[in-house]
XYZ file of C-alpha atoms in Angstrom:
352
model
C 1.190 31.406 7.691
C -1.658 29.858 9.670
C -3.271 28.529 6.506
C 0.054 27.063 5.366
C 0.456 25.222 8.672
C -3.094 23.951 8.471
C -2.289 22.424 5.073
C 1.253 21.163 5.734
C 0.557 19.351 9.021
C -1.889 16.858 7.443
C 0.608 16.376 4.609
C 3.404 15.431 7.004
C 1.141 13.133 9.019
C -0.283 11.478 5.897
C 3.177 10.991 4.378
C 4.510 9.372 7.528
C 1.521 7.082 7.777
C 1.780 6.157 4.088
C 5.447 5.202 4.460
C 4.744 3.153 7.591
C 1.757 1.392 5.998
C 3.716 0.637 2.829
C 6.549 -0.883 4.836
C 4.115 -3.040 6.813
C 2.399 -4.264 3.645
C 5.747 -5.003 2.012
C 6.910 -7.090 4.984
C 3.595 -8.932 5.158
C 3.660 -9.706 1.438
C 7.262 -10.900 1.709
C 6.355 -13.280 4.539
C 3.360 -14.579 2.577
C 5.401 -15.193 -0.573
C 8.206 -16.870 1.373
C 5.731 -19.182 3.125
C 4.086 -20.101 -0.164
C 7.456 -20.792 -1.774
C 8.512 -22.962 1.168
C 5.315 -25.002 0.932
C 5.680 -25.480 -2.822
C 9.310 -26.535 -2.544
C 8.534 -29.008 0.224
C 5.712 -30.503 -1.849
C 7.861 -30.764 -4.984
C 10.795 -32.302 -3.143
C 8.541 -34.682 -1.239
C 6.874 -35.864 -4.455
C 10.206 -36.299 -6.239
C 11.958 -38.293 -3.528
C 8.876 -40.220 -2.455
C 8.872 -41.813 -5.872
C 12.534 -42.787 -5.401
C 11.844 -44.200 -1.945
C 8.948 -46.276 -3.270
C 11.129 -47.752 -6.015
C 13.853 -48.812 -3.583
C 11.602 -50.010 -0.754
C 11.713 -53.802 -0.487
C 9.744 -56.350 1.507
C 10.924 -59.968 1.596
C 7.986 -62.341 1.338
C 9.287 -65.185 3.520
C 8.358 -65.112 7.220
C 11.030 -64.941 9.908
C 13.838 -64.731 7.407
C 16.924 -63.210 9.001
C 19.246 -63.322 6.030
C 18.632 -62.455 2.390
C 20.150 -64.976 0.008
C 22.336 -64.088 -2.970
C 19.579 -65.204 -5.304
C 17.107 -62.885 -3.610
C 19.626 -60.050 -3.731
C 20.194 -60.494 -7.465
C 16.492 -60.492 -8.199
C 15.719 -57.455 -6.018
C 18.690 -55.383 -7.224
C 17.975 -56.090 -10.884
C 14.297 -55.151 -10.455
C 15.193 -51.868 -8.775
C 17.714 -50.945 -11.467
C 15.151 -51.676 -14.171
C 12.415 -49.573 -12.552
C 14.182 -46.203 -12.570
C 16.660 -45.006 -15.181
C 17.990 -42.380 -12.749
C 19.468 -45.132 -10.535
C 23.144 -45.647 -11.427
C 23.980 -48.398 -8.960
C 22.256 -50.419 -6.265
C 23.550 -52.725 -3.551
C 22.372 -54.783 -0.578
C 23.800 -54.312 2.936
C 22.980 -57.025 5.462
C 21.906 -56.450 9.057
C 25.557 -56.565 10.235
C 26.465 -53.599 8.017
C 28.357 -55.574 5.352
C 27.631 -54.823 1.710
C 27.015 -57.933 -0.345
C 26.164 -57.695 -4.015
C 26.554 -54.449 -5.970
C 24.977 -53.897 -9.380
C 25.758 -50.964 -11.672
C 24.525 -49.995 -15.127
C 27.994 -50.476 -16.567
C 28.922 -53.805 -14.948
C 27.487 -57.082 -13.672
C 27.041 -58.122 -10.044
C 30.124 -57.881 -7.837
C 30.666 -58.771 -4.184
C 32.266 -55.865 -2.287
C 32.127 -56.885 1.412
C 32.425 -53.183 2.202
C 31.563 -52.381 5.811
C 29.024 -49.636 6.650
C 28.298 -50.550 10.260
C 29.403 -47.126 11.574
C 28.029 -45.119 8.672
C 25.192 -42.688 9.380
C 23.438 -43.901 6.252
C 23.374 -47.502 7.497
C 22.394 -46.584 11.059
C 19.392 -44.645 9.898
C 18.156 -47.182 7.360
C 18.661 -50.230 9.592
C 16.633 -48.348 12.185
C 13.693 -48.325 9.803
C 13.996 -44.801 8.344
C 14.808 -43.515 4.881
C 18.173 -41.860 4.308
C 18.884 -39.144 1.760
C 22.441 -37.873 1.336
C 24.927 -36.514 -1.149
C 27.422 -38.704 -2.996
C 30.878 -37.164 -2.602
C 32.230 -37.823 -6.072
C 29.488 -36.085 -8.038
C 27.369 -33.131 -6.991
C 24.373 -34.418 -8.936
C 24.553 -37.927 -7.490
C 22.735 -38.652 -4.274
C 22.573 -41.660 -1.994
C 19.202 -43.102 -1.019
C 19.062 -45.865 1.566
C 15.871 -47.723 2.485
C 15.220 -50.579 4.907
C 14.495 -54.129 3.735
C 11.786 -55.731 5.879
C 10.273 -59.179 6.055
C 6.590 -59.995 6.333
C 6.768 -59.407 10.090
C 8.054 -55.852 9.472
C 11.468 -56.765 10.848
C 14.378 -54.935 9.201
C 16.729 -57.532 7.715
C 18.954 -55.305 5.595
C 19.367 -52.068 3.674
C 19.060 -51.203 -0.019
C 21.604 -48.538 -0.963
C 21.186 -46.734 -4.295
C 23.128 -44.058 -6.062
C 20.753 -41.828 -8.000
C 21.687 -39.380 -10.728
C 19.486 -36.337 -10.263
C 18.045 -35.388 -13.613
C 15.634 -32.625 -14.465
C 16.400 -30.719 -11.288
C 14.186 -27.994 -12.709
C 11.247 -30.172 -11.664
C 11.749 -28.755 -8.168
C 11.246 -25.235 -9.397
C 8.167 -24.492 -11.559
C 5.646 -24.150 -8.744
C 7.856 -21.776 -6.748
C 7.624 -18.967 -9.310
C 4.765 -17.332 -7.427
C 5.578 -13.712 -8.256
C 5.748 -12.003 -11.680
C 9.319 -11.804 -12.954
C 10.529 -14.446 -10.489
C 13.237 -17.013 -11.183
C 14.743 -19.840 -9.146
C 17.965 -21.811 -8.935
C 19.499 -24.670 -6.956
C 22.868 -24.200 -5.257
C 24.925 -27.182 -4.057
C 27.101 -27.374 -0.953
C 30.125 -26.218 -2.954
C 28.249 -23.060 -3.975
C 27.718 -24.110 -7.566
C 24.436 -23.562 -9.414
C 23.107 -26.976 -10.434
C 19.936 -25.831 -12.179
C 17.839 -22.745 -12.681
C 14.505 -21.717 -14.107
C 13.548 -18.302 -15.424
C 15.450 -15.401 -16.923
C 18.639 -14.838 -14.933
C 22.321 -14.165 -15.571
C 24.329 -16.823 -13.720
C 27.445 -14.642 -13.956
C 25.885 -12.371 -11.336
C 25.774 -15.145 -8.732
C 27.339 -14.206 -5.395
C 26.887 -16.711 -2.564
C 27.816 -14.133 0.066
C 24.589 -12.285 -0.778
C 22.621 -15.342 0.369
C 24.504 -15.401 3.671
C 24.049 -11.697 4.347
C 21.183 -9.882 2.655
C 18.827 -12.724 1.723
C 18.809 -14.490 5.098
C 18.375 -11.167 6.898
C 15.336 -10.267 4.796
C 16.962 -7.372 2.942
C 16.537 -6.502 -0.714
C 19.659 -6.969 -2.835
C 20.998 -7.105 -6.389
C 20.031 -10.516 -7.758
C 20.943 -12.566 -10.811
C 18.680 -10.309 -12.855
C 20.951 -7.323 -12.041
C 17.920 -5.691 -10.427
C 16.878 -5.118 -6.839
C 15.093 -8.271 -5.689
C 13.602 -9.920 -2.643
C 14.364 -13.573 -2.084
C 13.547 -16.784 -0.292
C 15.857 -19.706 0.424
C 14.983 -23.290 1.352
C 17.221 -26.254 2.125
C 16.798 -29.633 0.449
C 16.886 -32.300 3.101
C 20.344 -33.027 4.483
C 22.013 -32.517 1.105
C 23.070 -28.989 2.077
C 21.560 -27.811 -1.197
C 19.602 -24.597 -1.371
C 16.643 -23.626 -3.512
C 16.775 -19.860 -4.013
C 13.851 -17.917 -5.435
C 14.190 -14.232 -6.342
C 11.610 -11.768 -7.603
C 11.594 -8.011 -8.287
C 11.392 -6.063 -5.055
C 8.902 -3.266 -4.627
C 10.938 -0.060 -4.845
C 9.661 1.536 -1.675
C 11.227 4.881 -2.502
C 9.535 5.011 -5.886
C 6.202 4.110 -4.335
C 6.814 6.688 -1.617
C 7.479 9.327 -4.273
C 4.213 8.524 -6.046
C 2.320 8.589 -2.759
C 3.891 11.885 -1.744
C 2.926 13.458 -5.067
C -0.638 12.254 -4.639
C -0.766 13.463 -1.056
C 0.764 16.788 -2.105
C -1.919 17.315 -4.743
C -4.646 16.485 -2.258
C -3.081 18.865 0.253
C -2.915 21.665 -2.328
C -6.594 21.160 -3.081
C -7.317 21.191 0.637
C -5.237 24.364 1.014
C -7.152 26.009 -1.834
C -10.450 25.115 -0.194
C -9.229 26.428 3.165
C -8.155 29.713 1.558
C -11.512 30.130 -0.226
C -13.459 29.394 2.943
C -11.211 31.734 4.927
C -11.656 34.520 2.377
C -15.430 34.110 2.503
C -15.368 34.166 6.284
C -13.016 37.154 6.462
C -15.138 39.052 3.927
C -18.178 38.418 6.059
C -16.367 39.639 9.184
C -15.113 42.716 7.320
C -18.638 43.547 6.102
C -20.020 43.237 9.608
C -17.256 45.470 10.962
C -18.091 48.057 8.313
C -21.746 47.866 9.339
C -20.697 48.471 12.928
C -18.548 51.479 11.941
C -21.325 53.004 9.824
C -23.821 52.466 12.620
C -21.567 54.170 15.160
C -21.199 57.131 12.769
C -24.973 57.434 12.527
C -25.397 57.238 16.283
C -22.579 59.705 16.936
C -24.275 62.213 14.649
C -27.207 62.272 17.043
C -29.603 59.788 15.488
C -30.479 58.015 18.702
C -33.435 56.249 17.119
C -31.100 54.154 14.973
C -30.515 50.538 16.088
C -27.369 48.609 15.269
C -28.361 45.173 13.948
C -25.489 42.753 13.242
C -26.839 39.161 13.400
C -23.502 37.335 13.595
C -24.192 35.447 16.822
C -20.739 36.355 18.120
C -18.858 39.206 19.825
C -19.792 41.730 17.101
C -23.485 41.191 17.713
C -22.908 41.598 21.453
C -20.995 44.855 20.888
C -23.843 46.205 18.746
C -26.401 45.322 21.441
C -24.268 46.993 24.129
C -23.980 50.187 22.042
C -27.753 50.211 21.469
C -28.380 49.901 25.200
C -25.801 52.598 25.981
C -27.460 55.031 23.530
C -30.916 54.400 24.997
C -29.614 54.850 28.518
C -27.294 57.857 28.223
C -28.303 59.437 24.905
C -25.018 59.323 22.979
C -24.672 62.649 21.110
C -20.940 63.130 20.942
C -18.983 61.675 18.075
C -16.841 58.903 19.561
C -13.932 58.983 17.159
C -11.694 56.809 19.323
C -14.070 53.844 19.201
C -14.560 54.246 15.467
C -10.801 54.512 14.878
C -10.153 51.352 16.890
C -12.676 49.393 14.877
C -11.262 50.711 11.585
C -7.739 49.787 12.658
C -8.935 46.332 13.698
C -10.613 45.858 10.341
C -7.474 46.953 8.463
C -5.331 44.636 10.554
C -7.612 41.729 9.730
C -7.511 42.512 6.011
C -3.696 42.765 6.066
C -3.406 39.337 7.682
C -5.601 37.842 5.012
């Protein structure tokens, strides 16, 4: 029983430590992958939209110009439309928030006089910032608004463009950082706009994103397998980029580790048993020497010396008996002492 406990205690401790360590490594790896995905998505999105911003950014050459003429508007709008085939329409909004000319790919210039003075898009762009938002009528159309500045860097109007997002998969390639990973883009109406990798879109469940994914849990993904995931938001479009990859099955890994630890423990137990048998055999031999020596002394051979070099209690007992014989001359057979030693030896052998 003692040997079993000696072997099982390290097994329990090792198993617990293995499970704890595995969980820590899994969480650390998940955080690392999520951070890498977030960085890649941000870089891809930044590169994609930066190109759009550059196309629609306009600087009027004339100094101190406060109004942009119709002729200037026509020239600028036509140039922008020609530069990027993804742009579906482009218009100019003056500093008072009134839209002037509008140019689309399907029609010529029209004057709309539509007012945007209270619109968040206009407020942001007239303040000198870029605006990126979703067009209501089409999930894959977005609105980009950029300020128009003169040579003195004064904002004199806003260029508003409607852009048809094509090749949405261009957001995704660099985010597939784990083997077996796939990615997809979800719009604000919970529709999948694009995806990359091997996945079954019929398995899509938005509630999983709201519950398991955001809480860091593993879940059943589009691959119908247990996955870990990362989610990132695209600007203020309320679109999500979701990346999923096969999760490490902690229970399977635990099972493998437990088998390995069990084998090591069995080997350790075998070694302990062998060492214990060797030690017990040595103790038994020394006890037999002590018994035989006592028999010789009890038969009257007082010249005999008990020599048991064990450097423990047995050696001390032998020395004490030798001194007792020299002092008192032991001539009577001490059966009680011999019997006690024999019983002790038998008890030890039974335990082993």
